[in-house]
Amino acid sequence: VAPTPTATVTFQLANPLTGYTGTVLTVDGVSYNVSQLPKAFTWNANTVHNFSWVDNAPLMMAKKYNWASTSGPSTTKSGSFNATANSTMTATYDLWTFKVAAIYVTPIEEDWNQVLHQALTKAVENLGITYNYAENTAESDCDRVAREYITNGYDMIFTDSWGFWEVADNLAPQFPDVYFAQGSGLCTNFGNNLILFDNTLQEVTFQAGAVAARLSNTSKVGVVAAMPGPGDVASLISGFIAGAKYVNPDIEVSVQYINSWYDPNAARIKAEVMIASDIDVIFSERYGVFEACKSGNDVL
């Protein structure tokens, strides 16, 4: 009696799925993990069998392997095939990572930038995202930089400055598959892919103003701030003034602007001018005031 003809079909991966240990393949209802591949099956020839490659193999919250293609007796992710002859079925997976870019108008060292930068760095470590950033980006250049990140496949863009809000507002409807997070501003195109984030610290600065009025021996306090206009800056200053006047309605509050988001030397000079005019408590809305206060006598 002639032996029954057989066919051996081997299932394998084209590339290693480093870090993934779960199920990657199911054949005739039985699951197999990465360490069990390649896996060879010998069946009677001309028999039909079912298979399914895992669609995505998660590594971390923002990183996974996605099924890309299959070669061999079948070119689909799952289905059935007839084992007519010895063959090899190979699956290829692509590594997908959620890519985030942040665009900063000032150096990365600035405190406002550091809060987001440190958070996204943690997300790289704990969630597996890809993170890149551009610092010292002029407002006139934000659109170009954002479009470059989008072209390079970034999934989320943080436009982290008041002066960038129009760019985010304009780009969000044009690129509905990209998420935008705008750091303060007047955005109106809120929807599926645009959010606005800001600090609401006027209650805290109210308390700072009240403390400043209590501490002042000259009834003169000051604020060194970035620039007039932006709502987040204005709300902080307004809170400070309201708190100072709540304690002392006759207190004098001087507000000086450096007309920049980051210029520690200009802030220091503004503070030194205040100190020379008998202001003895200064609220530092911008970086650089502390250096002036350290050298001033009885200045807080």
Tab-separated table of C-alpha atoms in Angstrom:
chain	number	residue	atom	x	y	z
A	1	VAL	CA	0.000	0.000	0.000
A	2	ALA	CA	1.464	3.352	-1.024
A	3	PRO	CA	2.057	5.734	1.922
A	4	THR	CA	-0.333	8.678	2.306
A	5	PRO	CA	1.333	11.766	0.883
A	6	THR	CA	2.087	14.488	3.431
A	7	ALA	CA	2.923	18.184	3.427
A	8	THR	CA	5.013	19.990	6.027
A	9	VAL	CA	4.171	23.646	6.583
A	10	THR	CA	6.463	25.772	8.764
A	11	PHE	CA	5.240	28.999	10.381
A	12	GLN	CA	7.896	31.599	11.208
A	13	LEU	CA	8.521	35.288	11.830
A	14	ALA	CA	10.494	37.435	9.421
A	15	ASN	CA	11.765	39.581	12.285
A	16	PRO	CA	12.074	39.020	16.051
A	17	LEU	CA	9.382	40.578	18.247
A	18	THR	CA	11.810	41.636	20.957
A	19	GLY	CA	10.113	42.058	24.310
A	20	TYR	CA	6.849	40.378	23.335
A	21	THR	CA	6.134	36.993	24.921
A	22	GLY	CA	2.427	36.487	24.257
A	23	THR	CA	0.479	34.595	21.628
A	24	VAL	CA	1.487	35.434	18.074
A	25	LEU	CA	-0.084	32.588	16.059
A	26	THR	CA	-3.112	30.312	16.194
A	27	VAL	CA	-3.289	27.183	14.029
A	28	ASP	CA	-6.411	25.025	13.998
A	29	GLY	CA	-7.534	26.586	17.284
A	30	VAL	CA	-4.238	26.099	19.152
A	31	SER	CA	-2.217	29.157	20.213
A	32	TYR	CA	1.572	29.512	19.970
A	33	ASN	CA	3.827	32.196	21.421
A	34	VAL	CA	6.956	33.786	20.004
A	35	SER	CA	9.358	31.343	21.655
A	36	GLN	CA	7.630	28.398	19.945
A	37	LEU	CA	8.330	29.696	16.446
A	38	PRO	CA	9.359	28.524	13.952
A	39	LYS	CA	6.738	25.794	14.240
A	40	ALA	CA	6.449	22.982	11.688
A	41	PHE	CA	3.276	20.938	11.067
A	42	THR	CA	3.121	17.779	9.000
A	43	TRP	CA	-0.344	17.029	7.641
A	44	ASN	CA	-1.870	14.745	5.106
A	45	ALA	CA	-1.531	16.421	1.748
A	46	ASN	CA	-4.490	18.340	0.361
A	47	THR	CA	-6.052	19.004	3.763
A	48	VAL	CA	-7.428	22.406	4.760
A	49	HIS	CA	-6.218	24.181	7.897
A	50	ASN	CA	-7.006	27.459	9.642
A	51	PHE	CA	-4.509	30.002	10.917
A	52	SER	CA	-4.409	33.521	12.360
A	53	TRP	CA	-1.510	35.841	13.107
A	54	VAL	CA	-2.039	38.267	16.016
A	55	ASP	CA	-2.979	41.682	14.630
A	56	ASN	CA	-0.942	43.633	17.177
A	57	ALA	CA	1.465	42.536	19.889
A	58	PRO	CA	1.527	45.148	22.665
A	59	LEU	CA	4.830	45.986	24.354
A	60	MET	CA	3.895	49.104	26.339
A	61	MET	CA	0.949	51.472	26.356
A	62	ALA	CA	2.352	53.429	23.411
A	63	LYS	CA	4.402	50.760	21.640
A	64	LYS	CA	3.431	47.574	19.838
A	65	TYR	CA	4.212	45.302	16.891
A	66	ASN	CA	1.609	45.479	14.108
A	67	TRP	CA	1.109	42.679	11.617
A	68	ALA	CA	2.276	43.957	8.215
A	69	SER	CA	2.265	41.043	5.750
A	70	THR	CA	2.312	37.288	5.227
A	71	SER	CA	4.104	35.309	2.530
A	72	GLY	CA	3.787	31.652	1.598
A	73	PRO	CA	0.687	29.503	1.017
A	74	SER	CA	-1.400	32.489	2.126
A	75	THR	CA	-0.762	36.238	2.040
A	76	THR	CA	-3.464	37.222	4.520
A	77	LYS	CA	-3.359	37.805	8.269
A	78	SER	CA	-5.780	34.965	8.890
A	79	GLY	CA	-7.883	32.470	7.006
A	80	SER	CA	-7.565	28.936	5.647
A	81	PHE	CA	-5.290	27.211	3.152
A	82	ASN	CA	-4.824	23.865	1.491
A	83	ALA	CA	-1.606	22.061	2.510
A	84	THR	CA	-0.683	20.718	-0.905
A	85	ALA	CA	3.129	20.674	-0.547
A	86	ASN	CA	6.002	21.465	1.772
A	87	SER	CA	6.098	25.213	2.302
A	88	THR	CA	6.870	28.041	4.718
A	89	MET	CA	4.491	30.751	5.879
A	90	THR	CA	6.279	33.884	7.099
A	91	ALA	CA	4.756	36.855	8.936
A	92	THR	CA	6.328	40.300	9.050
A	93	TYR	CA	5.600	42.756	11.849
A	94	ASP	CA	6.294	46.490	12.028
A	95	LEU	CA	7.175	48.199	15.294
A	96	TRP	CA	4.734	51.043	15.972
A	97	THR	CA	5.444	53.735	18.559
A	98	PHE	CA	3.262	56.703	19.478
A	99	LYS	CA	5.392	59.696	18.473
A	100	VAL	CA	5.130	62.996	20.334
A	101	ALA	CA	6.831	66.294	19.479
A	102	ALA	CA	6.937	69.471	21.548
A	103	ILE	CA	7.702	72.907	20.127
A	104	TYR	CA	9.097	75.433	22.625
A	105	VAL	CA	9.512	79.149	21.975
A	106	THR	CA	12.240	79.481	24.625
A	107	PRO	CA	15.224	77.357	25.764
A	108	ILE	CA	14.377	73.980	27.225
A	109	GLU	CA	15.747	75.171	30.602
A	110	GLU	CA	12.830	77.572	31.155
A	111	ASP	CA	10.518	76.433	33.953
A	112	TRP	CA	7.357	76.394	31.783
A	113	ASN	CA	9.120	74.136	29.291
A	114	GLN	CA	10.625	71.919	31.961
A	115	VAL	CA	7.248	70.860	33.345
A	116	LEU	CA	6.183	69.423	29.986
A	117	HIS	CA	9.652	68.181	29.072
A	118	GLN	CA	9.993	66.188	32.280
A	119	ALA	CA	6.491	64.749	31.888
A	120	LEU	CA	7.169	63.593	28.326
A	121	THR	CA	10.545	62.170	29.348
A	122	LYS	CA	8.721	60.104	31.967
A	123	ALA	CA	6.270	58.981	29.284
A	124	VAL	CA	9.219	57.708	27.237
A	125	GLU	CA	10.407	55.643	30.206
A	126	ASN	CA	7.042	54.419	31.470
A	127	LEU	CA	4.790	54.309	28.398
A	128	GLY	CA	7.225	53.744	25.548
A	129	ILE	CA	6.443	56.842	23.471
A	130	THR	CA	8.948	58.430	21.108
A	131	TYR	CA	9.614	62.063	22.083
A	132	ASN	CA	11.415	64.829	20.252
A	133	TYR	CA	11.413	68.585	20.691
A	134	ALA	CA	12.431	71.872	19.109
A	135	GLU	CA	13.473	74.740	21.385
A	136	ASN	CA	13.997	78.444	20.670
A	137	THR	CA	11.394	78.269	17.900
A	138	ALA	CA	10.238	81.698	16.733
A	139	GLU	CA	6.498	82.213	16.501
A	140	SER	CA	6.876	82.850	12.772
A	141	ASP	CA	8.588	79.456	12.361
A	142	CYS	CA	6.180	77.317	14.395
A	143	ASP	CA	3.998	76.336	11.426
A	144	ARG	CA	6.981	75.050	9.438
A	145	VAL	CA	8.394	73.068	12.370
A	146	ALA	CA	5.000	71.539	13.178
A	147	ARG	CA	4.466	70.496	9.557
A	148	GLU	CA	7.889	68.833	9.486
A	149	TYR	CA	6.988	66.747	12.518
A	150	ILE	CA	3.653	65.802	10.933
A	151	THR	CA	5.394	64.797	7.686
A	152	ASN	CA	7.754	62.606	9.740
A	153	GLY	CA	4.848	60.673	11.200
A	154	TYR	CA	4.394	62.251	14.625
A	155	ASP	CA	1.049	61.452	16.207
A	156	MET	CA	0.841	64.360	18.659
A	157	ILE	CA	2.200	67.906	18.618
A	158	PHE	CA	2.527	70.130	21.694
A	159	THR	CA	2.676	73.792	20.660
A	160	ASP	CA	3.807	75.015	24.047
A	161	SER	CA	3.508	78.803	23.927
A	162	TRP	CA	0.794	81.462	23.843
A	163	GLY	CA	2.172	82.770	20.554
A	164	PHE	CA	1.676	79.386	18.873
A	165	TRP	CA	-2.085	79.124	19.375
A	166	GLU	CA	-3.039	80.311	15.892
A	167	VAL	CA	-0.802	77.651	14.349
A	168	ALA	CA	-2.457	74.881	16.374
A	169	ASP	CA	-5.902	76.290	15.614
A	170	ASN	CA	-5.170	76.273	11.880
A	171	LEU	CA	-3.405	72.913	11.657
A	172	ALA	CA	-5.841	70.824	13.691
A	173	PRO	CA	-8.647	70.836	11.072
A	174	GLN	CA	-6.120	70.170	8.290
A	175	PHE	CA	-4.681	67.069	9.988
A	176	PRO	CA	-7.565	65.298	11.773
A	177	ASP	CA	-5.435	62.200	12.462
A	178	VAL	CA	-2.857	64.195	14.450
A	179	TYR	CA	-3.469	65.305	18.040
A	180	PHE	CA	-2.631	68.890	19.009
A	181	ALA	CA	-2.151	70.245	22.541
A	182	GLN	CA	-1.813	74.022	22.737
A	183	GLY	CA	-0.232	75.648	25.774
A	184	SER	CA	-2.572	78.619	26.488
A	185	GLY	CA	-4.149	80.891	23.916
A	186	LEU	CA	-7.427	81.671	22.205
A	187	CYS	CA	-8.084	78.515	20.191
A	188	THR	CA	-11.590	77.987	18.809
A	189	ASN	CA	-11.304	74.787	16.746
A	190	PHE	CA	-11.793	72.459	19.665
A	191	GLY	CA	-12.940	69.033	18.611
A	192	ASN	CA	-11.612	65.555	18.176
A	193	ASN	CA	-7.930	66.434	17.965
A	194	LEU	CA	-7.246	69.801	19.681
A	195	ILE	CA	-7.076	70.613	23.374
A	196	LEU	CA	-5.959	73.733	25.225
A	197	PHE	CA	-4.015	73.487	28.477
A	198	ASP	CA	-3.028	76.290	30.795
A	199	ASN	CA	-2.205	77.062	34.400
A	200	THR	CA	-4.921	78.644	36.521
A	201	LEU	CA	-2.831	79.980	39.370
A	202	GLN	CA	-4.577	83.274	40.073
A	203	GLU	CA	-5.871	81.889	43.378
A	204	VAL	CA	-2.286	81.086	44.382
A	205	THR	CA	-0.955	84.472	43.275
A	206	PHE	CA	-3.780	86.144	45.225
A	207	GLN	CA	-2.320	84.545	48.337
A	208	ALA	CA	1.178	85.575	47.264
A	209	GLY	CA	-0.028	89.164	46.914
A	210	ALA	CA	-1.624	89.079	50.347
A	211	VAL	CA	1.608	87.756	51.881
A	212	ALA	CA	3.633	90.380	50.011
A	213	ALA	CA	1.466	93.165	51.402
A	214	ARG	CA	1.911	91.824	54.930
A	215	LEU	CA	5.682	91.569	54.556
A	216	SER	CA	6.277	94.937	52.903
A	217	ASN	CA	7.692	97.681	55.104
A	218	THR	CA	7.426	100.323	52.381
A	219	SER	CA	3.915	99.527	51.088
A	220	LYS	CA	5.519	99.056	47.686
A	221	VAL	CA	5.551	95.691	45.951
A	222	GLY	CA	6.403	94.734	42.394
A	223	VAL	CA	5.888	92.188	39.637
A	224	VAL	CA	8.373	91.314	36.891
A	225	ALA	CA	6.475	89.602	34.073
A	226	ALA	CA	6.906	88.444	30.483
A	227	MET	CA	4.737	90.729	28.373
A	228	PRO	CA	1.326	92.390	28.481
A	229	GLY	CA	-1.576	90.721	26.741
A	230	PRO	CA	-1.446	86.922	27.108
A	231	GLY	CA	-4.245	85.729	29.336
A	232	ASP	CA	-2.232	83.407	31.553
A	233	VAL	CA	0.275	86.167	32.402
A	234	ALA	CA	-2.482	88.705	32.984
A	235	SER	CA	-4.422	86.382	35.291
A	236	LEU	CA	-1.357	85.734	37.466
A	237	ILE	CA	-0.629	89.442	37.784
A	238	SER	CA	-4.275	90.299	38.462
A	239	GLY	CA	-4.409	87.693	41.210
A	240	PHE	CA	-1.287	89.106	42.856
A	241	ILE	CA	-2.574	92.693	42.742
A	242	ALA	CA	-5.979	91.677	44.094
A	243	GLY	CA	-4.377	89.827	47.002
A	244	ALA	CA	-2.055	92.731	47.864
A	245	LYS	CA	-4.896	95.265	47.808
A	246	TYR	CA	-7.124	92.974	49.817
A	247	VAL	CA	-4.632	93.269	52.682
A	248	ASN	CA	-3.618	96.887	52.040
A	249	PRO	CA	-5.935	98.920	49.752
A	250	ASP	CA	-3.345	101.715	49.578
A	251	ILE	CA	-0.381	99.547	48.570
A	252	GLU	CA	1.529	100.501	45.425
A	253	VAL	CA	2.021	97.702	42.911
A	254	SER	CA	4.539	98.212	40.121
A	255	VAL	CA	4.405	95.877	37.100
A	256	GLN	CA	7.362	95.687	34.731
A	257	TYR	CA	7.529	93.614	31.550
A	258	ILE	CA	10.659	92.217	29.919
A	259	ASN	CA	8.797	91.748	26.585
A	260	SER	CA	10.184	88.245	26.225
A	261	TRP	CA	9.257	84.774	27.389
A	262	TYR	CA	12.782	84.095	28.559
A	263	ASP	CA	15.408	86.726	29.336
A	264	PRO	CA	16.821	86.231	32.853
A	265	ASN	CA	19.198	89.168	32.517
A	266	ALA	CA	16.416	91.571	31.529
A	267	ALA	CA	14.308	90.321	34.453
A	268	ARG	CA	17.206	90.852	36.835
A	269	ILE	CA	17.682	94.441	35.605
A	270	LYS	CA	13.953	95.201	36.001
A	271	ALA	CA	14.081	93.863	39.549
A	272	GLU	CA	17.170	95.942	40.382
A	273	VAL	CA	15.346	99.085	39.234
A	274	MET	CA	12.430	98.179	41.502
A	275	ILE	CA	14.753	97.628	44.456
A	276	ALA	CA	16.286	101.054	43.893
A	277	SER	CA	12.802	102.612	44.121
A	278	ASP	CA	12.111	101.167	47.611
A	279	ILE	CA	10.091	98.171	46.465
A	280	ASP	CA	10.880	95.502	49.023
A	281	VAL	CA	8.808	92.499	47.874
A	282	ILE	CA	8.878	91.327	44.236
A	283	PHE	CA	6.767	88.656	42.561
A	284	SER	CA	8.809	86.828	39.919
A	285	GLU	CA	6.538	85.813	37.059
A	286	ARG	CA	9.667	85.293	34.935
A	287	TYR	CA	13.015	83.675	35.611
A	288	GLY	CA	15.846	86.006	36.693
A	289	VAL	CA	14.399	88.068	39.539
A	290	PHE	CA	15.887	85.939	42.308
A	291	GLU	CA	19.431	86.935	41.377
A	292	ALA	CA	18.609	90.606	41.920
A	293	CYS	CA	16.843	89.946	45.201
A	294	LYS	CA	19.800	87.956	46.542
A	295	SER	CA	22.022	90.977	46.207
A	296	GLY	CA	19.447	93.457	47.499
A	297	ASN	CA	19.191	94.421	51.173
A	298	ASP	CA	15.942	93.384	52.887
A	299	VAL	CA	14.289	92.487	49.577
A	300	LEU	CA	12.048	89.426	49.194
